[in-house]
Coordinates of C-alpha atoms in Angstrom, one line a residue:
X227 CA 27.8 134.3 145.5
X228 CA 25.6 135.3 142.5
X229 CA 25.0 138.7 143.8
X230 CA 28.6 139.2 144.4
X231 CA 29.4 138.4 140.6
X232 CA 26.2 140.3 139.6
X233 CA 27.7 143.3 141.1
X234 CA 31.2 142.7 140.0
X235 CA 30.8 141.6 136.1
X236 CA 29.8 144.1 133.6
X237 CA 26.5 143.6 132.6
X238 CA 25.9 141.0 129.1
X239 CA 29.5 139.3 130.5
X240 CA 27.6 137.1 132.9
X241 CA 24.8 134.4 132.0
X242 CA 23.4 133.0 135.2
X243 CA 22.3 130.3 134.2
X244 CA 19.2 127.2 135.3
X245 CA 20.0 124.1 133.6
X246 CA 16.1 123.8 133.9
X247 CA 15.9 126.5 130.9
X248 CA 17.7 124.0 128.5
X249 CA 19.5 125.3 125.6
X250 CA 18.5 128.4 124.5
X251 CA 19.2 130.7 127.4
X252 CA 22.9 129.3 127.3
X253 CA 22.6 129.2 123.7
X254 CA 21.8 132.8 123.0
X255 CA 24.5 134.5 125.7
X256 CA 27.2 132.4 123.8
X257 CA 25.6 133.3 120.3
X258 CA 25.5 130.1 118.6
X259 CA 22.9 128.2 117.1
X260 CA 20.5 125.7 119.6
X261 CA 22.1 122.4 118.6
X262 CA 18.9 120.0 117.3
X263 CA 19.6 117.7 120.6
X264 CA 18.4 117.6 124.0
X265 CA 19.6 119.5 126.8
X266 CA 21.6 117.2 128.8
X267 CA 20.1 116.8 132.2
X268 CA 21.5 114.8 135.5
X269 CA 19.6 113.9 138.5
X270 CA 22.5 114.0 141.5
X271 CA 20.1 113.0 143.7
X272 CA 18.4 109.6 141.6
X273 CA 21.7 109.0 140.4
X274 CA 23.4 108.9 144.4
X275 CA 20.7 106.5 145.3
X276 CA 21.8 104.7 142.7
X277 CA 25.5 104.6 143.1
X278 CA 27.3 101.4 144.8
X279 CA 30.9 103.2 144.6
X280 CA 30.5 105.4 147.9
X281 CA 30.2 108.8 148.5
X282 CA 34.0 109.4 147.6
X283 CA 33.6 108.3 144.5
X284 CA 30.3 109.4 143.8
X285 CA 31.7 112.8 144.6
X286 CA 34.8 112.2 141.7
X287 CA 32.5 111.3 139.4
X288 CA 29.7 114.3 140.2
X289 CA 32.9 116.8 139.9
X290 CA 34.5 115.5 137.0
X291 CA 30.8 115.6 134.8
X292 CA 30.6 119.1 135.9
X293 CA 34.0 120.2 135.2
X294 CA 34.2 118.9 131.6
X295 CA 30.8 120.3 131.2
X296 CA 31.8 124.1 132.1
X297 CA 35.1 123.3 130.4
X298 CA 33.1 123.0 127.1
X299 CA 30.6 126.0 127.6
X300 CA 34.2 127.6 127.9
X301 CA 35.4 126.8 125.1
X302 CA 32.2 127.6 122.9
X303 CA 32.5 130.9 124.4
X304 CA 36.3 131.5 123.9
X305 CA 35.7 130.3 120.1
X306 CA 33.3 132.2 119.4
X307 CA 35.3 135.5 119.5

């Protein structure tokens, strides 16, 4: 799938991303300052060990941290035209 959008977005339109390079990768494609915080970080795997709701919910929960987390790189992005 990357290669397919590598290939299809202009180049500088497309930040592929590892959430193992913290902040400033992300940071620097979006143009805004590093905020003086640490990079959130979430271990699916501890965290399923973990988990007494079941893999349904598990799987809720996993989708709906990820989703409001893109939904905010997307909105530091679309506010920072």
């Amino acid at each position: 799938h990357v290669e397919e959008l590598q290939r299809l977005v202009k180049p500088g339109n497309l930040l592929v991303f590892n959430v193992k390079d913290g902040w400033e990768p992300l940071c620097e494609f979006l143009s805004v300052e590093v905020p003086n915080a640490t990079f959130p970080r979430f271990d699916a795997y501890s965290f399923l060990h973990w988990w007494r709701g079941g893999p349904v919910a598990f799987a809720i929960a996993f989708y709906t941290a990820h989703s409001v987390a893109l939904a905010a790189c997307l909105l530091g992005a679309a506010l920072s035209f």
